[in-house]
PDB file of C-alpha atoms and ligand atoms in Angstrom:
ATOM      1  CA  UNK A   1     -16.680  -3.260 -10.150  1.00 77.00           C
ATOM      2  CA  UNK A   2     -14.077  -5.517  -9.139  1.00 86.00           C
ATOM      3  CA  UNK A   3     -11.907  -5.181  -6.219  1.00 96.00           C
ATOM      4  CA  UNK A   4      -8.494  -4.023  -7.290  1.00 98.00           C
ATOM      5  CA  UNK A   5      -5.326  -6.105  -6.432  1.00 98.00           C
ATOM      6  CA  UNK A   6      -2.219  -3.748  -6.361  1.00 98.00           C
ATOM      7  CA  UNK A   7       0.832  -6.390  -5.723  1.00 98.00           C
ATOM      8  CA  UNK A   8       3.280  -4.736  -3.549  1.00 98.00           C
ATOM      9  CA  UNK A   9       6.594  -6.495  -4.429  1.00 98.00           C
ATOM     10  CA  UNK A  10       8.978  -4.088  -2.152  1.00 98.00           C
ATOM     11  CA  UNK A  11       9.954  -7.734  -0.244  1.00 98.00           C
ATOM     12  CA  UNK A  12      11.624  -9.058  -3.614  1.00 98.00           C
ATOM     13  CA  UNK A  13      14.005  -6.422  -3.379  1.00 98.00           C
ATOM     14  CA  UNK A  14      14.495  -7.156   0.147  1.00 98.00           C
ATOM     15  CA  UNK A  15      15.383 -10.842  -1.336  1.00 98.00           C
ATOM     16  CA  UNK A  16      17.756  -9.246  -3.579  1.00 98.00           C
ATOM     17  CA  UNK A  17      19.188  -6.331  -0.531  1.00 98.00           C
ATOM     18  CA  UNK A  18      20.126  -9.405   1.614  1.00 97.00           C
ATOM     19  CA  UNK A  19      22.634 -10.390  -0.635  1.00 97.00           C
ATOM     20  CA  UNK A  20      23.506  -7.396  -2.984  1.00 96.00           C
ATOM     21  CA  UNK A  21      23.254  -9.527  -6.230  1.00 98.00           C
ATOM     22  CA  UNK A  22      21.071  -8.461  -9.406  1.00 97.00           C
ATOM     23  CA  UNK A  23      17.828 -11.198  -8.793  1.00 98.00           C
ATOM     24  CA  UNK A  24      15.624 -11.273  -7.916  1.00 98.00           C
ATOM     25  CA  UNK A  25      14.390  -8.525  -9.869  1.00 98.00           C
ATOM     26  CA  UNK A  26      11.415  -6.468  -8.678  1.00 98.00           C
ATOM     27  CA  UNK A  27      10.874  -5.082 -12.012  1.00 98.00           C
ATOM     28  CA  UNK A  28      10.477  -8.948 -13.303  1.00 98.00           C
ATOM     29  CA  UNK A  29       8.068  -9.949 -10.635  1.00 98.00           C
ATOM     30  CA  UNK A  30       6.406  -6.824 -11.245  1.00 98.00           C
ATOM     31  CA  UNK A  31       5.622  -8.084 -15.045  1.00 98.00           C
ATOM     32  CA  UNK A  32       4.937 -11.605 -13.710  1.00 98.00           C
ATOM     33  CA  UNK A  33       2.095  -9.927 -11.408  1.00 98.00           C
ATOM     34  CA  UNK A  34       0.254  -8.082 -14.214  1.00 98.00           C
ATOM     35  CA  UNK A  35       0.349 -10.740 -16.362  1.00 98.00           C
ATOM     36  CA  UNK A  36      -1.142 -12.870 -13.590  1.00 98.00           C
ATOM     37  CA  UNK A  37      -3.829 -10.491 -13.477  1.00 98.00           C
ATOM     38  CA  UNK A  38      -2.979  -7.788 -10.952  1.00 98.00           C
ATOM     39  CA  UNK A  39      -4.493  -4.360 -11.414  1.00 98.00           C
ATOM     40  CA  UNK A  40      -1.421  -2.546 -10.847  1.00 98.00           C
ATOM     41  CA  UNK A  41       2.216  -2.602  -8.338  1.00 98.00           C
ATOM     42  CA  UNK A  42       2.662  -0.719  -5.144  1.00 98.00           C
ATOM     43  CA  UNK A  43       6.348  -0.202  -3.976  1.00 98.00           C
ATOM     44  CA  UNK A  44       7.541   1.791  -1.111  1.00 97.00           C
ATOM     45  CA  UNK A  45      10.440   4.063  -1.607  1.00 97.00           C
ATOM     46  CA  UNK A  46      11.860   3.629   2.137  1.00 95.00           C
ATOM     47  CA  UNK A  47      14.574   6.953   3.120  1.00 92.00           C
ATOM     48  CA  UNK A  48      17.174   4.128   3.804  1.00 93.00           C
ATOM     49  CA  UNK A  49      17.140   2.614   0.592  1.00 95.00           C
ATOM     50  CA  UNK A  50      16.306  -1.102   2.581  1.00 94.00           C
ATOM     51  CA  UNK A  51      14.396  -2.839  -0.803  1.00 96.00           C
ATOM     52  CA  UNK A  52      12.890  -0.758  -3.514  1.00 98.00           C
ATOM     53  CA  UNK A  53      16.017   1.472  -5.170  1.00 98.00           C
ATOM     54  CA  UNK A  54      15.681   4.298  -7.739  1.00 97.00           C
ATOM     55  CA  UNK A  55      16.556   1.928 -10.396  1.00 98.00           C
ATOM     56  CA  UNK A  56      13.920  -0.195  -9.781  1.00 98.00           C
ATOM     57  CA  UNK A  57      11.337   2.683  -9.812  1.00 98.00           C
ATOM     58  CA  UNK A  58      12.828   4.325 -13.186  1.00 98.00           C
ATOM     59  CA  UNK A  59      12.402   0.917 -15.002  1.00 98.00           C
ATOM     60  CA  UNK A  60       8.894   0.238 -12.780  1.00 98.00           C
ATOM     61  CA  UNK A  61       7.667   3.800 -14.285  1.00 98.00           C
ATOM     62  CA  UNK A  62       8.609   2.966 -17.882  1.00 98.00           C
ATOM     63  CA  UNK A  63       7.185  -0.738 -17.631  1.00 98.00           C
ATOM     64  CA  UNK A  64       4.184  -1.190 -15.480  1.00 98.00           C
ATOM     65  CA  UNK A  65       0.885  -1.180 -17.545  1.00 98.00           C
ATOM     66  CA  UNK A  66      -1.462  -0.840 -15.073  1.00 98.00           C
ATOM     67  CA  UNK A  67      -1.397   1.574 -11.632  1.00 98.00           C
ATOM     68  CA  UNK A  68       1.812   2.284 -10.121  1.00 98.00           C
ATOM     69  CA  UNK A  69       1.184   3.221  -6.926  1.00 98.00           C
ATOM     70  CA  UNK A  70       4.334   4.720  -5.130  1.00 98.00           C
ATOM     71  CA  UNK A  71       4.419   4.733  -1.051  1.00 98.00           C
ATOM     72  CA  UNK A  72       6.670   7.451   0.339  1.00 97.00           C
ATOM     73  CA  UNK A  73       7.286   9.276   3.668  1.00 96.00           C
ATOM     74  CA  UNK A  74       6.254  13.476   3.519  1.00 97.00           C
ATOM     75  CA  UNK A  75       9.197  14.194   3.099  1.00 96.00           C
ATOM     76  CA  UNK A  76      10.654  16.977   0.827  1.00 96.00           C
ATOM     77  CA  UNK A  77      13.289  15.388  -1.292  1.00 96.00           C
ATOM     78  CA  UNK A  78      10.739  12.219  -2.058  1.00 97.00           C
ATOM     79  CA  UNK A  79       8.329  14.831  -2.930  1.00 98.00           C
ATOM     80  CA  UNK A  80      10.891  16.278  -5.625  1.00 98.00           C
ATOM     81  CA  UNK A  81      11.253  12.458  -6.681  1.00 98.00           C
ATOM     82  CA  UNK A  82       7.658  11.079  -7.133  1.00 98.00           C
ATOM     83  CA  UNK A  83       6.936  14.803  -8.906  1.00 98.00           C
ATOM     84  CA  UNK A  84       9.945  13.766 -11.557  1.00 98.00           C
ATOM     85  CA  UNK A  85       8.558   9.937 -12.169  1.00 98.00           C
ATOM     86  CA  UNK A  86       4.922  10.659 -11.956  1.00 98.00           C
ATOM     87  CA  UNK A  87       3.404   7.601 -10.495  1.00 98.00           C
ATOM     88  CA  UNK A  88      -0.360   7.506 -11.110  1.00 98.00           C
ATOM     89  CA  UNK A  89      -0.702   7.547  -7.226  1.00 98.00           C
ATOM     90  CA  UNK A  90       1.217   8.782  -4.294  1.00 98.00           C
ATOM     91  CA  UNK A  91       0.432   7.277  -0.911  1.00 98.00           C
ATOM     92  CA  UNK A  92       2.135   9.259   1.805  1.00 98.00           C
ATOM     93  CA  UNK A  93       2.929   7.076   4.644  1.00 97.00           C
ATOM     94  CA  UNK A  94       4.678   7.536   8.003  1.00 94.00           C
ATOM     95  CA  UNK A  95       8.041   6.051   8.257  1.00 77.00           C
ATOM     96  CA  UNK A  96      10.168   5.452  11.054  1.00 74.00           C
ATOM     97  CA  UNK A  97      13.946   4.406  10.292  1.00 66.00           C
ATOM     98  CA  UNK A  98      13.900   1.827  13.253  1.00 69.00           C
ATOM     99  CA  UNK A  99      10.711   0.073  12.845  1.00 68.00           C
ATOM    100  CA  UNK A 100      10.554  -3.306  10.556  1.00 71.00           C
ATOM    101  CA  UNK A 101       7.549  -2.336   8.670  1.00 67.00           C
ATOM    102  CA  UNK A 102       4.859   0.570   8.412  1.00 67.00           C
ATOM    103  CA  UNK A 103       3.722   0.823  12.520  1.00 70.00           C
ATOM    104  CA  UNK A 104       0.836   3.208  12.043  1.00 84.00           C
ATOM    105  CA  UNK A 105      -0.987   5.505  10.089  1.00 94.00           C
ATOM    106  CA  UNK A 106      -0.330   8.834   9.086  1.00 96.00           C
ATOM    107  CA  UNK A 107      -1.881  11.280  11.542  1.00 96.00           C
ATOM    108  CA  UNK A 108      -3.808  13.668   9.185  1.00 96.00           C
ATOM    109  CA  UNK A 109      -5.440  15.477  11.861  1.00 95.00           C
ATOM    110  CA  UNK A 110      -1.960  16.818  13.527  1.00 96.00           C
ATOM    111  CA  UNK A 111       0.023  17.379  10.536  1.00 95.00           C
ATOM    112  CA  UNK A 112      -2.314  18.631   8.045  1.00 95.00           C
ATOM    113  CA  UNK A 113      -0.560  22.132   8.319  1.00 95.00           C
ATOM    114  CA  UNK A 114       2.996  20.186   7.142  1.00 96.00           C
ATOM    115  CA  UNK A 115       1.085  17.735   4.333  1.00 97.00           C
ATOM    116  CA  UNK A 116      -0.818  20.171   3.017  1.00 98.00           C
ATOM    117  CA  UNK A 117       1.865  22.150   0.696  1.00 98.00           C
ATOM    118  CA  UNK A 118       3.227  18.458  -0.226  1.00 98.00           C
ATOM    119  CA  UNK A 119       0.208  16.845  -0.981  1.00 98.00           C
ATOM    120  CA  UNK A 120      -0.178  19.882  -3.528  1.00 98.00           C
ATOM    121  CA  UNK A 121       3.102  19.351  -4.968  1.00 98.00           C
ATOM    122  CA  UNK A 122       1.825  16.016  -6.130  1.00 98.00           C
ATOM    123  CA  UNK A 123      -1.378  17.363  -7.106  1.00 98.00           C
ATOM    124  CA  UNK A 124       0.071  20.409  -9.559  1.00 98.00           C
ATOM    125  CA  UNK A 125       2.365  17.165 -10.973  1.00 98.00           C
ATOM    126  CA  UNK A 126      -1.092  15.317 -11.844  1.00 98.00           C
ATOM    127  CA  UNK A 127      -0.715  13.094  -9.242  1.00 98.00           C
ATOM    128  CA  UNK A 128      -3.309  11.393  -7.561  1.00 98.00           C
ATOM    129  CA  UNK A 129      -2.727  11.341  -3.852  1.00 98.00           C
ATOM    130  CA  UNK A 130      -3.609   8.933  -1.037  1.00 98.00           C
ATOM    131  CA  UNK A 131      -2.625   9.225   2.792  1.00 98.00           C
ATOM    132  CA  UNK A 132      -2.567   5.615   4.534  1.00 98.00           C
ATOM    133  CA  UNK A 133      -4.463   6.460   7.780  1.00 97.00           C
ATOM    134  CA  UNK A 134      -6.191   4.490  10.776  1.00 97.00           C
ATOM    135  CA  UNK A 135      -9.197   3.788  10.457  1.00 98.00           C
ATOM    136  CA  UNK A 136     -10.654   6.749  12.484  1.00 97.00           C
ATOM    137  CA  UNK A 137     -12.716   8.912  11.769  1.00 98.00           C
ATOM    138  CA  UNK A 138     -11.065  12.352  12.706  1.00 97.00           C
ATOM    139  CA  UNK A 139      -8.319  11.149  10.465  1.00 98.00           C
ATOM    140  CA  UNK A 140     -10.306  10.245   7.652  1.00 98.00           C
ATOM    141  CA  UNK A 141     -12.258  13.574   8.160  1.00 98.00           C
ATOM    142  CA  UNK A 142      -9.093  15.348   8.651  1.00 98.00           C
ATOM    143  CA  UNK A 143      -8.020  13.644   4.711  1.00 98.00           C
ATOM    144  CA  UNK A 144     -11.003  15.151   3.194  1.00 98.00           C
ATOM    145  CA  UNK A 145     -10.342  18.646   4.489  1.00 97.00           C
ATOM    146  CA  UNK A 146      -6.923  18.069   2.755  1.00 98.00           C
ATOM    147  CA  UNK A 147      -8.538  17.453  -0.587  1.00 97.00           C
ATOM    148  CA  UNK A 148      -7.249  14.225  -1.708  1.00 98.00           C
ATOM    149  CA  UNK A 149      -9.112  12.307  -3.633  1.00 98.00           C
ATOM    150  CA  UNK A 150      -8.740   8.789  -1.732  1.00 98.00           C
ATOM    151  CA  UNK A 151      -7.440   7.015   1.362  1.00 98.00           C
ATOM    152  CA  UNK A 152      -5.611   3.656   2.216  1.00 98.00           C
ATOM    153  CA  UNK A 153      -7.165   2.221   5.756  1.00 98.00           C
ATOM    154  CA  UNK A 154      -4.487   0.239   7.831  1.00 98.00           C
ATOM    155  CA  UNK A 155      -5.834  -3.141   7.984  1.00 98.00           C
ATOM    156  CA  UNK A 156      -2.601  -3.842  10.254  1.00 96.00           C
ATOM    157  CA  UNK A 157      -4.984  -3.773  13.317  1.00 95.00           C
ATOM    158  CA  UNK A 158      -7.739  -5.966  12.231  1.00 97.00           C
ATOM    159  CA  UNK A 159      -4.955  -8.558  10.601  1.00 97.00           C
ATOM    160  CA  UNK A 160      -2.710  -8.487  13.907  1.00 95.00           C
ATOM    161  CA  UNK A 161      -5.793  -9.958  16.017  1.00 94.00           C
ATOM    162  CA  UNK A 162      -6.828 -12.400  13.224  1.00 94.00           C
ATOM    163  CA  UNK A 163      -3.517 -14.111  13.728  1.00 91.00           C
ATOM    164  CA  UNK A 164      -3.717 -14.366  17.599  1.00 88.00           C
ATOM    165  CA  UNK A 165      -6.044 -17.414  18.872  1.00 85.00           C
ATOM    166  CA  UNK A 166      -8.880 -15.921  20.742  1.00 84.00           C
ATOM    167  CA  UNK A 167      -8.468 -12.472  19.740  1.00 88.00           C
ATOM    168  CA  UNK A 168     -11.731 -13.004  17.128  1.00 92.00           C
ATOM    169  CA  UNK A 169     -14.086 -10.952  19.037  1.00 93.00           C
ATOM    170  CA  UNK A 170     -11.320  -7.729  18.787  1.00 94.00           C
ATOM    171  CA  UNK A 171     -10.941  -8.930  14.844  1.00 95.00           C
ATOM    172  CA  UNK A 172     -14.652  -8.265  14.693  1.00 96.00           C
ATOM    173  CA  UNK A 173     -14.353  -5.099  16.298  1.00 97.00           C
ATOM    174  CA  UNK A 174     -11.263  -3.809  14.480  1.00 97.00           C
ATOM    175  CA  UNK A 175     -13.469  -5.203  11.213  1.00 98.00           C
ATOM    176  CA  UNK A 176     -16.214  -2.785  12.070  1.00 98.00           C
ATOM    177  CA  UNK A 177     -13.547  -0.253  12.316  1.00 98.00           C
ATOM    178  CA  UNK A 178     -12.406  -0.247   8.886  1.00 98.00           C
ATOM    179  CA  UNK A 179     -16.087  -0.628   7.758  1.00 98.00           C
ATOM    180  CA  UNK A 180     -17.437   2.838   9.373  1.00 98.00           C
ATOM    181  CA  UNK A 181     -14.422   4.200   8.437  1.00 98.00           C
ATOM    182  CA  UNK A 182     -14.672   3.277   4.405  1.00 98.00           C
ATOM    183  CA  UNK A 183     -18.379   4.436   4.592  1.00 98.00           C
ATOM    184  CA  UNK A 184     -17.444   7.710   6.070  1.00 98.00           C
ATOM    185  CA  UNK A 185     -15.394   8.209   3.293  1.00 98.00           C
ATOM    186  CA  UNK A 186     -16.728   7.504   0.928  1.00 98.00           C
ATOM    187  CA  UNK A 187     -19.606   9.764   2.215  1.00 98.00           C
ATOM    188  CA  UNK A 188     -17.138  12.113   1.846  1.00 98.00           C
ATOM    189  CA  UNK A 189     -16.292  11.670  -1.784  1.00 98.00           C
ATOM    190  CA  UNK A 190     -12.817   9.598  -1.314  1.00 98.00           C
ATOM    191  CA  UNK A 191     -11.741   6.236  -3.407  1.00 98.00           C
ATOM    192  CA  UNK A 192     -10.815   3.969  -0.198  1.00 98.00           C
ATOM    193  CA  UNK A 193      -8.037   1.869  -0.475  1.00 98.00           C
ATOM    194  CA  UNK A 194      -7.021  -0.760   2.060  1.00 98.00           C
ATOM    195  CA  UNK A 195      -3.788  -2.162   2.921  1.00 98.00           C
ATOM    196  CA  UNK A 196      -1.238  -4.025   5.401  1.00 97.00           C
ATOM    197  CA  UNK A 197      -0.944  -7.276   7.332  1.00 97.00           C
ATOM    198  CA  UNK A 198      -3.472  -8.958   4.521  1.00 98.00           C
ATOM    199  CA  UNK A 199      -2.993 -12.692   4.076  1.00 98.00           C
ATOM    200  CA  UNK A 200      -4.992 -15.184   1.995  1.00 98.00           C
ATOM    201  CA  UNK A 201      -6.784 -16.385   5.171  1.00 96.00           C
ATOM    202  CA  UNK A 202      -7.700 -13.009   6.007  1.00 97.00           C
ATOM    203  CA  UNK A 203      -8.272 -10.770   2.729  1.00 98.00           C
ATOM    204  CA  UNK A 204     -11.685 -11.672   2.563  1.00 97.00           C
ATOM    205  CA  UNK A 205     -13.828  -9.707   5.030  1.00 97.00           C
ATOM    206  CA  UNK A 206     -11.880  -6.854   3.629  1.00 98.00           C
ATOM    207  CA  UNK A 207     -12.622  -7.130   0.313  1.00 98.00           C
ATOM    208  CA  UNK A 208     -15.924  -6.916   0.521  1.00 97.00           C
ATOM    209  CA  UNK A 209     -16.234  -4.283   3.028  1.00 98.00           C
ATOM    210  CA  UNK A 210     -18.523  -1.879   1.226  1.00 97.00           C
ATOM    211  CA  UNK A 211     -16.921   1.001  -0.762  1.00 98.00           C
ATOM    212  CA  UNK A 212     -13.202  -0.794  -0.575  1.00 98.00           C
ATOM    213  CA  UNK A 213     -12.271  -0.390  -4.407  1.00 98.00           C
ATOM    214  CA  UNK A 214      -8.426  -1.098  -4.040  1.00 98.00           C
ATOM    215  CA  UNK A 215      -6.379  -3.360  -1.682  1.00 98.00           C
ATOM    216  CA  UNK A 216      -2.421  -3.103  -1.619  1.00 98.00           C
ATOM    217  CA  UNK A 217      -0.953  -6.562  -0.897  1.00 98.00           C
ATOM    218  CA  UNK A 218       2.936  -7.469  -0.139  1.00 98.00           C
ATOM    219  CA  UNK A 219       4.570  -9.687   2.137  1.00 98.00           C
ATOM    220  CA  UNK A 220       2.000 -12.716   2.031  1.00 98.00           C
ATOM    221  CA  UNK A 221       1.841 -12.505  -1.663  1.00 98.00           C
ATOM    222  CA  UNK A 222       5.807 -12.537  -2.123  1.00 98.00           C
ATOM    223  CA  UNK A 223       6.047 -14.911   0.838  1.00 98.00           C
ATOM    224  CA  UNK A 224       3.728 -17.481  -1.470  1.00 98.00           C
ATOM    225  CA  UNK A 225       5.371 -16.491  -4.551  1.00 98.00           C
ATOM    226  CA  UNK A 226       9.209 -18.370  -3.115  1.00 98.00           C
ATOM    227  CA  UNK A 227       6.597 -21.626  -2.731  1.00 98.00           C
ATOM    228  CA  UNK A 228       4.450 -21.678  -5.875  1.00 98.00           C
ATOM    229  CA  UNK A 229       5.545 -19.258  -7.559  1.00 98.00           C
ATOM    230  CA  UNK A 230       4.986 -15.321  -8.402  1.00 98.00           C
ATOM    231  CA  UNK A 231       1.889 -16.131 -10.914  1.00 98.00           C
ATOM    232  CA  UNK A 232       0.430 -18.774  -8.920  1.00 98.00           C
ATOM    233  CA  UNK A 233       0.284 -16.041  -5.929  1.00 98.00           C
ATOM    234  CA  UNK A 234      -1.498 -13.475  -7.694  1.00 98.00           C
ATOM    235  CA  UNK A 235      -4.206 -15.740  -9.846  1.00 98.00           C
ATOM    236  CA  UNK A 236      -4.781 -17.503  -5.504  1.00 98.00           C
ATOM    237  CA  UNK A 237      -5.598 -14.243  -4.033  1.00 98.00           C
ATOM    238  CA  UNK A 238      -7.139 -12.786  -7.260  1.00 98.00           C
ATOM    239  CA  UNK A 239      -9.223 -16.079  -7.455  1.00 97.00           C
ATOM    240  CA  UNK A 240     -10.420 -15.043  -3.216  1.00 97.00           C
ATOM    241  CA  UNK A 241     -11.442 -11.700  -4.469  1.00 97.00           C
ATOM    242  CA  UNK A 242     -13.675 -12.474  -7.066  1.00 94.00           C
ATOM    243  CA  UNK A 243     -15.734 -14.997  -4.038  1.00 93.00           C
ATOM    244  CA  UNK A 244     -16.663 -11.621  -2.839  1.00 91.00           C
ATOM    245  CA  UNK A 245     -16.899  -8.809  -5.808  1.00 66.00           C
TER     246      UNK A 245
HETATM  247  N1  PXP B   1       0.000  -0.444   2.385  1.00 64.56           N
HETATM  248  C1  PXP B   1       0.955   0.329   2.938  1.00 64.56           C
HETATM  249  C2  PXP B   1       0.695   1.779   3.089  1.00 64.56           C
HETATM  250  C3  PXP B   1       2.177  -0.222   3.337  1.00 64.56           C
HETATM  251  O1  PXP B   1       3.130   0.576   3.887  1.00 64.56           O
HETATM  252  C4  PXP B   1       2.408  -1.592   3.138  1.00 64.56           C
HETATM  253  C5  PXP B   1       3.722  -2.181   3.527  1.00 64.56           C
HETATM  254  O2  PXP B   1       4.736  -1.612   2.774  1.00 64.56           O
HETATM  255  C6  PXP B   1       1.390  -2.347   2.543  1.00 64.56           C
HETATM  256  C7  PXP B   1       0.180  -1.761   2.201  1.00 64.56           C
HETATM  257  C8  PXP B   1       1.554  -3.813   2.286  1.00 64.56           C
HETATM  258  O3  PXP B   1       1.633  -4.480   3.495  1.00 64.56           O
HETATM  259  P1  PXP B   1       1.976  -6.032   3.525  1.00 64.56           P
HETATM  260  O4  PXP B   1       3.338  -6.198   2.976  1.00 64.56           O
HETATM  261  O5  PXP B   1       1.853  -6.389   4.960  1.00 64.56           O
HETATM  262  O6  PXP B   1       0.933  -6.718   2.655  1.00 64.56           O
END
């Protein structure tokens, strides 16, 4: 099978946030995406409203033909939310209100008590839960216990040292991270899904990390798309993919 490119377009909406007009759309790129070939969107519902808005995800829910794949924080009233749209995956993610972007992964092994009647929720709703973790092994152990079906590994790590000169020897490291982490889980009977900090330089010792099925890709993707173009940027990084699957 494939690798599987969910686009996340949350950073169109932080095009459109910076100046509080109507473009660009999110729910337009997300069309332009799957017709370019993407297997399905990924947008992050953040507490403070800073991109994605409800009115993107309503019209997202109703028009996306592939997998929508919906990032929120545990927390109750988003819960409520995702139950009501019915995403075909929830990925519960830490968020802090401060930071720019995600910092870290969830940390499964501390809060399983809290996630646990959440992740259920979801679950009774027919949703198909993910936790974006580290890639460690107590938390990817730790997501098992929890019963969900898959995991998204923070690539954040690995793609912060590939963009520092001289840092490739902790790249290769980090890289061996994620790989013992994937095959521990899928050992373990989880989908793995990989995500964060993933450029067109860097995607491809990811993607073909055995047992990676999915990858979640935003900024670089949307950061292409203002050059060449919102097609153009999928069918590049679908075309660096299929070199490896
Ligand atoms: N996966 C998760 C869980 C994320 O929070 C994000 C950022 O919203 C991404 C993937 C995409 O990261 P990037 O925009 O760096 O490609």
């Amino acid at each position: 099978m494939p690798i599987a490119l969910y686009v996340n377009i949350d950073h169109v909406a932080t095009l459109r946030q910076a100046r509080g007009t109507q473009y660009p759309d999110p729910v337009w790129a997300a069309a332009l995406c799957e017709l370019a070939g993407a297997d399905g969107i990924t947008v992050h519902l953040r507490e403070d409203r800073r991109h994605i808005q409800d009115r993107d995800l309503h019209l997202l829910r109703q028009t996306v033909r592939g997998t929508l794949n919906l990032e929120i924080a545990p927390l109750p009233e988003l819960i409520d939310l995702a139950c009501a749209l019915k995403p075909n995956i929830v990925t519960l993610v830490p968020e802090r209100r401060q930071e720019r972007t995600t910092e870290g992964g969830l940390n499964v092994a501390a809060q399983g008590k809290e996630l646990e009647p959440l992740v259920r929720r979801l679950q009774q709703a027919g949703i198909s839960v993910s936790l974006f973790i580290a890639p460690d092994l107590v938390q990817v152990r730790a997501a098992e216990q929890l019963k969900v079906p898959r995991i998204e590994l923070h690539t954040g790590y690995y793609c912060e040292a590939t963009l520092v000169h001289g840092q490739q020897e902790v790249a290769k490291a980090e890289l061996e991270r994620l790989a013992i982490a994937a095959e521990t889980g899928v050992g373990l009977g989880l989908h793995i899904a990989a995500g964060h900090g993933l450029d067109y330089p860097n995607v491809r010792p990811v993607a073909a990390l055995p047992g990676v099925e999915e990858l979640n890709i935003g900024h670089a993707v949307v950061a292409r798309a203002v050059m060449v173009g919102m097609q153009a940027a999928v069918r590049e990084m679908i075309e660096i993919l299929r070199t490896v699957s």
